[in-house]
Amino acid sequence: MCSLERFKIDLKGLTDETTVLEWDLDNSFFGALDQTEVEGGALHVSLSIRKASGFFELLFHTVGTIDIACDRCLDLMKQPIETDNHLTVKLGSTASEDDDTVTVDEDEGILDTSWLIFEFVALAIPIQHVHATGKCNPAMTKALEELSADRSGDEESTQAIDPRWEKLKNLKI
């Protein structure tokens, strides 16, 4: 099991104007988070923290692949991910999150970046993620084709076509 402690950053302890942190994430990182979307992966995350007066500017660069279920056959597939994200962090009296600004409790001064990294990865996943043509599970593809053909055949046979629309079937381009 991956310890998420290494993703906690003591903002008050940063001394340099710019700090660069790097992590290599694997299946244990995704297993340690309470999420079900990503099964695993191999990602490299580079975080650049610029300390300014009154706030911190964080730039995340994430590149690699994740293991995610194919929308078509449900087998795991490798989905390439590359994303750049910007986040502004301030120290304040209470912790809060607004758009691209996070306020960290000034007494604590610790920012946990593990969930932020996961959210950035999750937002980079395409809406539709399917295997390349011909790479889906053949048994599942066959079952989908049979069920789709059965369903479309049943609809046509049970529902009579309105005669006003019948002639439109002949107007194919």
JSON list of C-alpha atoms in Angstrom, two decimals:
[
{"chain": "A", "resi": 1, "resn": "MET", "atom": "CA", "xyz": [0.00, 0.00, 0.00]},
{"chain": "A", "resi": 2, "resn": "CYS", "atom": "CA", "xyz": [1.27, 3.43, -0.92]},
{"chain": "A", "resi": 3, "resn": "SER", "atom": "CA", "xyz": [1.73, 6.02, 1.81]},
{"chain": "A", "resi": 4, "resn": "LEU", "atom": "CA", "xyz": [0.15, 9.30, 0.81]},
{"chain": "A", "resi": 5, "resn": "GLU", "atom": "CA", "xyz": [2.23, 11.19, 3.40]},
{"chain": "A", "resi": 6, "resn": "ARG", "atom": "CA", "xyz": [4.87, 12.05, 0.80]},
{"chain": "A", "resi": 7, "resn": "PHE", "atom": "CA", "xyz": [2.27, 14.15, -1.06]},
{"chain": "A", "resi": 8, "resn": "LYS", "atom": "CA", "xyz": [1.72, 16.46, 1.92]},
{"chain": "A", "resi": 9, "resn": "ILE", "atom": "CA", "xyz": [3.63, 19.71, 1.52]},
{"chain": "A", "resi": 10, "resn": "ASP", "atom": "CA", "xyz": [4.52, 21.96, 4.44]},
{"chain": "A", "resi": 11, "resn": "LEU", "atom": "CA", "xyz": [3.96, 25.33, 2.80]},
{"chain": "A", "resi": 12, "resn": "LYS", "atom": "CA", "xyz": [5.23, 27.31, 5.80]},
{"chain": "A", "resi": 13, "resn": "GLY", "atom": "CA", "xyz": [8.48, 25.31, 5.68]},
{"chain": "A", "resi": 14, "resn": "LEU", "atom": "CA", "xyz": [9.32, 26.26, 2.09]},
{"chain": "A", "resi": 15, "resn": "THR", "atom": "CA", "xyz": [12.37, 28.51, 2.06]},
{"chain": "A", "resi": 16, "resn": "ASP", "atom": "CA", "xyz": [13.31, 28.89, -1.59]},
{"chain": "A", "resi": 17, "resn": "GLU", "atom": "CA", "xyz": [11.41, 31.10, -3.99]},
{"chain": "A", "resi": 18, "resn": "THR", "atom": "CA", "xyz": [10.87, 28.09, -6.30]},
{"chain": "A", "resi": 19, "resn": "THR", "atom": "CA", "xyz": [10.68, 24.47, -5.22]},
{"chain": "A", "resi": 20, "resn": "VAL", "atom": "CA", "xyz": [10.41, 21.52, -7.60]},
{"chain": "A", "resi": 21, "resn": "LEU", "atom": "CA", "xyz": [9.01, 18.16, -6.46]},
{"chain": "A", "resi": 22, "resn": "GLU", "atom": "CA", "xyz": [8.71, 15.02, -8.57]},
{"chain": "A", "resi": 23, "resn": "TRP", "atom": "CA", "xyz": [6.84, 11.76, -8.03]},
{"chain": "A", "resi": 24, "resn": "ASP", "atom": "CA", "xyz": [6.49, 8.54, -10.00]},
{"chain": "A", "resi": 25, "resn": "LEU", "atom": "CA", "xyz": [3.01, 7.11, -9.42]},
{"chain": "A", "resi": 26, "resn": "ASP", "atom": "CA", "xyz": [2.09, 3.46, -9.84]},
{"chain": "A", "resi": 27, "resn": "ASN", "atom": "CA", "xyz": [-0.83, 1.14, -9.08]},
{"chain": "A", "resi": 28, "resn": "SER", "atom": "CA", "xyz": [-0.32, 1.51, -5.32]},
{"chain": "A", "resi": 29, "resn": "PHE", "atom": "CA", "xyz": [-1.06, 5.26, -5.51]},
{"chain": "A", "resi": 30, "resn": "PHE", "atom": "CA", "xyz": [-4.45, 4.68, -7.14]},
{"chain": "A", "resi": 31, "resn": "GLY", "atom": "CA", "xyz": [-5.17, 1.83, -4.73]},
{"chain": "A", "resi": 32, "resn": "ALA", "atom": "CA", "xyz": [-4.49, 4.07, -1.71]},
{"chain": "A", "resi": 33, "resn": "LEU", "atom": "CA", "xyz": [-7.09, 6.62, -2.83]},
{"chain": "A", "resi": 34, "resn": "ASP", "atom": "CA", "xyz": [-10.79, 6.06, -2.21]},
{"chain": "A", "resi": 35, "resn": "GLN", "atom": "CA", "xyz": [-11.81, 5.99, -5.88]},
{"chain": "A", "resi": 36, "resn": "THR", "atom": "CA", "xyz": [-13.06, 3.44, -8.40]},
{"chain": "A", "resi": 37, "resn": "GLU", "atom": "CA", "xyz": [-12.51, 5.06, -11.79]},
{"chain": "A", "resi": 38, "resn": "VAL", "atom": "CA", "xyz": [-8.79, 4.40, -12.34]},
{"chain": "A", "resi": 39, "resn": "GLU", "atom": "CA", "xyz": [-7.51, 0.87, -11.78]},
{"chain": "A", "resi": 40, "resn": "GLY", "atom": "CA", "xyz": [-3.81, 1.75, -11.87]},
{"chain": "A", "resi": 41, "resn": "GLY", "atom": "CA", "xyz": [-1.18, 3.31, -14.04]},
{"chain": "A", "resi": 42, "resn": "ALA", "atom": "CA", "xyz": [2.31, 4.68, -14.42]},
{"chain": "A", "resi": 43, "resn": "LEU", "atom": "CA", "xyz": [2.53, 8.47, -14.22]},
{"chain": "A", "resi": 44, "resn": "HIS", "atom": "CA", "xyz": [5.27, 10.99, -13.64]},
{"chain": "A", "resi": 45, "resn": "VAL", "atom": "CA", "xyz": [4.22, 14.16, -11.81]},
{"chain": "A", "resi": 46, "resn": "SER", "atom": "CA", "xyz": [6.38, 17.25, -11.66]},
{"chain": "A", "resi": 47, "resn": "LEU", "atom": "CA", "xyz": [5.28, 20.03, -9.32]},
{"chain": "A", "resi": 48, "resn": "SER", "atom": "CA", "xyz": [6.81, 23.48, -9.36]},
{"chain": "A", "resi": 49, "resn": "ILE", "atom": "CA", "xyz": [5.93, 25.68, -6.37]},
{"chain": "A", "resi": 50, "resn": "ARG", "atom": "CA", "xyz": [6.64, 29.40, -6.62]},
{"chain": "A", "resi": 51, "resn": "LYS", "atom": "CA", "xyz": [6.47, 31.21, -3.32]},
{"chain": "A", "resi": 52, "resn": "ALA", "atom": "CA", "xyz": [5.21, 34.77, -3.64]},
{"chain": "A", "resi": 53, "resn": "SER", "atom": "CA", "xyz": [4.07, 37.31, -1.09]},
{"chain": "A", "resi": 54, "resn": "GLY", "atom": "CA", "xyz": [0.76, 36.11, 0.30]},
{"chain": "A", "resi": 55, "resn": "PHE", "atom": "CA", "xyz": [0.27, 33.07, -1.93]},
{"chain": "A", "resi": 56, "resn": "PHE", "atom": "CA", "xyz": [1.88, 30.05, -3.59]},
{"chain": "A", "resi": 57, "resn": "GLU", "atom": "CA", "xyz": [1.64, 29.28, -7.29]},
{"chain": "A", "resi": 58, "resn": "LEU", "atom": "CA", "xyz": [1.63, 25.55, -8.07]},
{"chain": "A", "resi": 59, "resn": "LEU", "atom": "CA", "xyz": [2.21, 24.19, -11.57]},
{"chain": "A", "resi": 60, "resn": "PHE", "atom": "CA", "xyz": [1.55, 20.47, -12.05]},
{"chain": "A", "resi": 61, "resn": "HIS", "atom": "CA", "xyz": [2.78, 18.58, -15.11]},
{"chain": "A", "resi": 62, "resn": "THR", "atom": "CA", "xyz": [1.57, 14.98, -15.34]},
{"chain": "A", "resi": 63, "resn": "VAL", "atom": "CA", "xyz": [2.47, 12.50, -18.09]},
{"chain": "A", "resi": 64, "resn": "GLY", "atom": "CA", "xyz": [2.10, 8.73, -18.46]},
{"chain": "A", "resi": 65, "resn": "THR", "atom": "CA", "xyz": [-0.63, 6.14, -18.84]},
{"chain": "A", "resi": 66, "resn": "ILE", "atom": "CA", "xyz": [-3.48, 4.93, -16.66]},
{"chain": "A", "resi": 67, "resn": "ASP", "atom": "CA", "xyz": [-5.38, 1.65, -16.64]},
{"chain": "A", "resi": 68, "resn": "ILE", "atom": "CA", "xyz": [-9.08, 2.24, -17.14]},
{"chain": "A", "resi": 69, "resn": "ALA", "atom": "CA", "xyz": [-12.03, 0.12, -18.25]},
{"chain": "A", "resi": 70, "resn": "CYS", "atom": "CA", "xyz": [-12.91, 0.32, -21.96]},
{"chain": "A", "resi": 71, "resn": "ASP", "atom": "CA", "xyz": [-16.40, 1.76, -22.47]},
{"chain": "A", "resi": 72, "resn": "ARG", "atom": "CA", "xyz": [-17.17, -0.86, -25.09]},
{"chain": "A", "resi": 73, "resn": "CYS", "atom": "CA", "xyz": [-15.85, -4.19, -23.76]},
{"chain": "A", "resi": 74, "resn": "LEU", "atom": "CA", "xyz": [-15.06, -3.34, -20.10]},
{"chain": "A", "resi": 75, "resn": "ASP", "atom": "CA", "xyz": [-11.53, -4.83, -20.34]},
{"chain": "A", "resi": 76, "resn": "LEU", "atom": "CA", "xyz": [-8.71, -2.71, -18.96]},
{"chain": "A", "resi": 77, "resn": "MET", "atom": "CA", "xyz": [-6.93, -0.50, -21.45]},
{"chain": "A", "resi": 78, "resn": "LYS", "atom": "CA", "xyz": [-3.96, 1.85, -21.33]},
{"chain": "A", "resi": 79, "resn": "GLN", "atom": "CA", "xyz": [-5.08, 5.48, -21.64]},
{"chain": "A", "resi": 80, "resn": "PRO", "atom": "CA", "xyz": [-2.31, 8.03, -22.29]},
{"chain": "A", "resi": 81, "resn": "ILE", "atom": "CA", "xyz": [-2.50, 11.08, -20.03]},
{"chain": "A", "resi": 82, "resn": "GLU", "atom": "CA", "xyz": [-0.70, 14.39, -20.32]},
{"chain": "A", "resi": 83, "resn": "THR", "atom": "CA", "xyz": [-1.93, 17.42, -18.44]},
{"chain": "A", "resi": 84, "resn": "ASP", "atom": "CA", "xyz": [-0.68, 20.75, -17.14]},
{"chain": "A", "resi": 85, "resn": "ASN", "atom": "CA", "xyz": [-2.56, 22.35, -14.26]},
{"chain": "A", "resi": 86, "resn": "HIS", "atom": "CA", "xyz": [-2.23, 25.61, -12.37]},
{"chain": "A", "resi": 87, "resn": "LEU", "atom": "CA", "xyz": [-3.33, 26.14, -8.77]},
{"chain": "A", "resi": 88, "resn": "THR", "atom": "CA", "xyz": [-3.05, 29.10, -6.42]},
{"chain": "A", "resi": 89, "resn": "VAL", "atom": "CA", "xyz": [-2.75, 28.34, -2.71]},
{"chain": "A", "resi": 90, "resn": "LYS", "atom": "CA", "xyz": [-3.20, 30.86, 0.10]},
{"chain": "A", "resi": 91, "resn": "LEU", "atom": "CA", "xyz": [-2.85, 30.58, 3.84]},
{"chain": "A", "resi": 92, "resn": "GLY", "atom": "CA", "xyz": [-5.96, 31.65, 5.73]},
{"chain": "A", "resi": 93, "resn": "SER", "atom": "CA", "xyz": [-8.02, 31.20, 8.86]},
{"chain": "A", "resi": 94, "resn": "THR", "atom": "CA", "xyz": [-10.13, 28.34, 7.44]},
{"chain": "A", "resi": 95, "resn": "ALA", "atom": "CA", "xyz": [-9.51, 25.74, 4.76]},
{"chain": "A", "resi": 96, "resn": "SER", "atom": "CA", "xyz": [-11.57, 26.10, 1.55]},
{"chain": "A", "resi": 97, "resn": "GLU", "atom": "CA", "xyz": [-11.50, 25.46, -2.20]},
{"chain": "A", "resi": 98, "resn": "ASP", "atom": "CA", "xyz": [-12.74, 27.91, -4.86]},
{"chain": "A", "resi": 99, "resn": "ASP", "atom": "CA", "xyz": [-12.13, 27.23, -8.56]},
{"chain": "A", "resi": 100, "resn": "ASP", "atom": "CA", "xyz": [-8.34, 27.44, -8.99]},
{"chain": "A", "resi": 101, "resn": "THR", "atom": "CA", "xyz": [-7.65, 28.78, -5.48]},
{"chain": "A", "resi": 102, "resn": "VAL", "atom": "CA", "xyz": [-7.20, 26.66, -2.38]},
{"chain": "A", "resi": 103, "resn": "THR", "atom": "CA", "xyz": [-6.99, 28.17, 1.09]},
{"chain": "A", "resi": 104, "resn": "VAL", "atom": "CA", "xyz": [-5.01, 26.14, 3.63]},
{"chain": "A", "resi": 105, "resn": "ASP", "atom": "CA", "xyz": [-5.46, 26.61, 7.38]},
{"chain": "A", "resi": 106, "resn": "GLU", "atom": "CA", "xyz": [-2.65, 28.95, 8.42]},
{"chain": "A", "resi": 107, "resn": "ASP", "atom": "CA", "xyz": [-2.10, 27.17, 11.76]},
{"chain": "A", "resi": 108, "resn": "GLU", "atom": "CA", "xyz": [-1.49, 23.84, 10.00]},
{"chain": "A", "resi": 109, "resn": "GLY", "atom": "CA", "xyz": [0.11, 25.03, 6.73]},
{"chain": "A", "resi": 110, "resn": "ILE", "atom": "CA", "xyz": [0.00, 21.55, 5.16]},
{"chain": "A", "resi": 111, "resn": "LEU", "atom": "CA", "xyz": [-1.34, 20.98, 1.63]},
{"chain": "A", "resi": 112, "resn": "ASP", "atom": "CA", "xyz": [-2.21, 17.39, 0.67]},
{"chain": "A", "resi": 113, "resn": "THR", "atom": "CA", "xyz": [-1.64, 17.17, -3.09]},
{"chain": "A", "resi": 114, "resn": "SER", "atom": "CA", "xyz": [-2.56, 13.48, -3.51]},
{"chain": "A", "resi": 115, "resn": "TRP", "atom": "CA", "xyz": [-6.26, 14.09, -4.21]},
{"chain": "A", "resi": 116, "resn": "LEU", "atom": "CA", "xyz": [-5.47, 17.16, -6.33]},
{"chain": "A", "resi": 117, "resn": "ILE", "atom": "CA", "xyz": [-3.19, 15.05, -8.53]},
{"chain": "A", "resi": 118, "resn": "PHE", "atom": "CA", "xyz": [-5.91, 12.42, -8.90]},
{"chain": "A", "resi": 119, "resn": "GLU", "atom": "CA", "xyz": [-8.52, 15.06, -9.82]},
{"chain": "A", "resi": 120, "resn": "PHE", "atom": "CA", "xyz": [-6.22, 16.51, -12.48]},
{"chain": "A", "resi": 121, "resn": "VAL", "atom": "CA", "xyz": [-5.70, 13.02, -13.93]},
{"chain": "A", "resi": 122, "resn": "ALA", "atom": "CA", "xyz": [-9.44, 12.24, -13.81]},
{"chain": "A", "resi": 123, "resn": "LEU", "atom": "CA", "xyz": [-10.24, 15.49, -15.65]},
{"chain": "A", "resi": 124, "resn": "ALA", "atom": "CA", "xyz": [-7.73, 14.57, -18.38]},
{"chain": "A", "resi": 125, "resn": "ILE", "atom": "CA", "xyz": [-9.49, 11.28, -19.16]},
{"chain": "A", "resi": 126, "resn": "PRO", "atom": "CA", "xyz": [-11.41, 11.56, -22.44]},
{"chain": "A", "resi": 127, "resn": "ILE", "atom": "CA", "xyz": [-15.20, 11.31, -22.22]},
{"chain": "A", "resi": 128, "resn": "GLN", "atom": "CA", "xyz": [-15.14, 8.22, -24.40]},
{"chain": "A", "resi": 129, "resn": "HIS", "atom": "CA", "xyz": [-12.30, 5.79, -23.82]},
{"chain": "A", "resi": 130, "resn": "VAL", "atom": "CA", "xyz": [-12.31, 2.69, -26.00]},
{"chain": "A", "resi": 131, "resn": "HIS", "atom": "CA", "xyz": [-9.72, 0.32, -27.39]},
{"chain": "A", "resi": 132, "resn": "ALA", "atom": "CA", "xyz": [-8.36, 0.88, -30.88]},
{"chain": "A", "resi": 133, "resn": "THR", "atom": "CA", "xyz": [-10.39, -0.82, -33.63]},
{"chain": "A", "resi": 134, "resn": "GLY", "atom": "CA", "xyz": [-10.04, -4.57, -33.36]},
{"chain": "A", "resi": 135, "resn": "LYS", "atom": "CA", "xyz": [-8.45, -4.54, -29.89]},
{"chain": "A", "resi": 136, "resn": "CYS", "atom": "CA", "xyz": [-11.64, -4.99, -27.83]},
{"chain": "A", "resi": 137, "resn": "ASN", "atom": "CA", "xyz": [-12.45, -8.31, -26.20]},
{"chain": "A", "resi": 138, "resn": "PRO", "atom": "CA", "xyz": [-13.83, -10.44, -29.11]},
{"chain": "A", "resi": 139, "resn": "ALA", "atom": "CA", "xyz": [-16.35, -12.30, -26.93]},
{"chain": "A", "resi": 140, "resn": "MET", "atom": "CA", "xyz": [-17.81, -9.06, -25.59]},
{"chain": "A", "resi": 141, "resn": "THR", "atom": "CA", "xyz": [-17.85, -7.47, -29.06]},
{"chain": "A", "resi": 142, "resn": "LYS", "atom": "CA", "xyz": [-19.77, -10.47, -30.43]},
{"chain": "A", "resi": 143, "resn": "ALA", "atom": "CA", "xyz": [-22.25, -10.35, -27.55]},
{"chain": "A", "resi": 144, "resn": "LEU", "atom": "CA", "xyz": [-22.81, -6.62, -28.08]},
{"chain": "A", "resi": 145, "resn": "GLU", "atom": "CA", "xyz": [-23.41, -7.12, -31.80]},
{"chain": "A", "resi": 146, "resn": "GLU", "atom": "CA", "xyz": [-25.92, -9.91, -31.14]},
{"chain": "A", "resi": 147, "resn": "LEU", "atom": "CA", "xyz": [-27.80, -7.91, -28.52]},
{"chain": "A", "resi": 148, "resn": "SER", "atom": "CA", "xyz": [-27.84, -4.79, -30.69]},
{"chain": "A", "resi": 149, "resn": "ALA", "atom": "CA", "xyz": [-29.16, -6.75, -33.67]},
{"chain": "A", "resi": 150, "resn": "ASP", "atom": "CA", "xyz": [-31.83, -8.42, -31.50]},
{"chain": "A", "resi": 151, "resn": "ARG", "atom": "CA", "xyz": [-32.97, -5.12, -30.06]},
{"chain": "A", "resi": 152, "resn": "SER", "atom": "CA", "xyz": [-33.14, -3.27, -33.37]},
{"chain": "A", "resi": 153, "resn": "GLY", "atom": "CA", "xyz": [-34.95, -6.19, -35.02]},
{"chain": "A", "resi": 154, "resn": "ASP", "atom": "CA", "xyz": [-37.56, -6.34, -32.26]},
{"chain": "A", "resi": 155, "resn": "GLU", "atom": "CA", "xyz": [-38.32, -2.63, -32.48]},
{"chain": "A", "resi": 156, "resn": "GLU", "atom": "CA", "xyz": [-38.90, -2.75, -36.23]},
{"chain": "A", "resi": 157, "resn": "SER", "atom": "CA", "xyz": [-41.12, -5.80, -36.10]},
{"chain": "A", "resi": 158, "resn": "THR", "atom": "CA", "xyz": [-43.32, -4.63, -33.21]},
{"chain": "A", "resi": 159, "resn": "GLN", "atom": "CA", "xyz": [-43.78, -1.02, -34.25]},
{"chain": "A", "resi": 160, "resn": "ALA", "atom": "CA", "xyz": [-45.43, -0.17, -37.53]},
{"chain": "A", "resi": 161, "resn": "ILE", "atom": "CA", "xyz": [-43.84, 2.74, -39.36]},
{"chain": "A", "resi": 162, "resn": "ASP", "atom": "CA", "xyz": [-46.05, 5.76, -39.75]},
{"chain": "A", "resi": 163, "resn": "PRO", "atom": "CA", "xyz": [-46.97, 5.97, -43.47]},
{"chain": "A", "resi": 164, "resn": "ARG", "atom": "CA", "xyz": [-45.96, 9.64, -43.56]},
{"chain": "A", "resi": 165, "resn": "TRP", "atom": "CA", "xyz": [-42.37, 8.62, -42.80]},
{"chain": "A", "resi": 166, "resn": "GLU", "atom": "CA", "xyz": [-42.28, 5.49, -44.94]},
{"chain": "A", "resi": 167, "resn": "LYS", "atom": "CA", "xyz": [-41.36, 7.38, -48.14]},
{"chain": "A", "resi": 168, "resn": "LEU", "atom": "CA", "xyz": [-38.48, 9.14, -46.37]},
{"chain": "A", "resi": 169, "resn": "LYS", "atom": "CA", "xyz": [-36.64, 5.82, -46.11]},
{"chain": "A", "resi": 170, "resn": "ASN", "atom": "CA", "xyz": [-36.16, 5.96, -49.89]},
{"chain": "A", "resi": 171, "resn": "LEU", "atom": "CA", "xyz": [-34.42, 9.37, -49.75]},
{"chain": "A", "resi": 172, "resn": "LYS", "atom": "CA", "xyz": [-31.02, 8.10, -48.58]},
{"chain": "A", "resi": 173, "resn": "ILE", "atom": "CA", "xyz": [-28.03, 10.18, -49.55]}
]
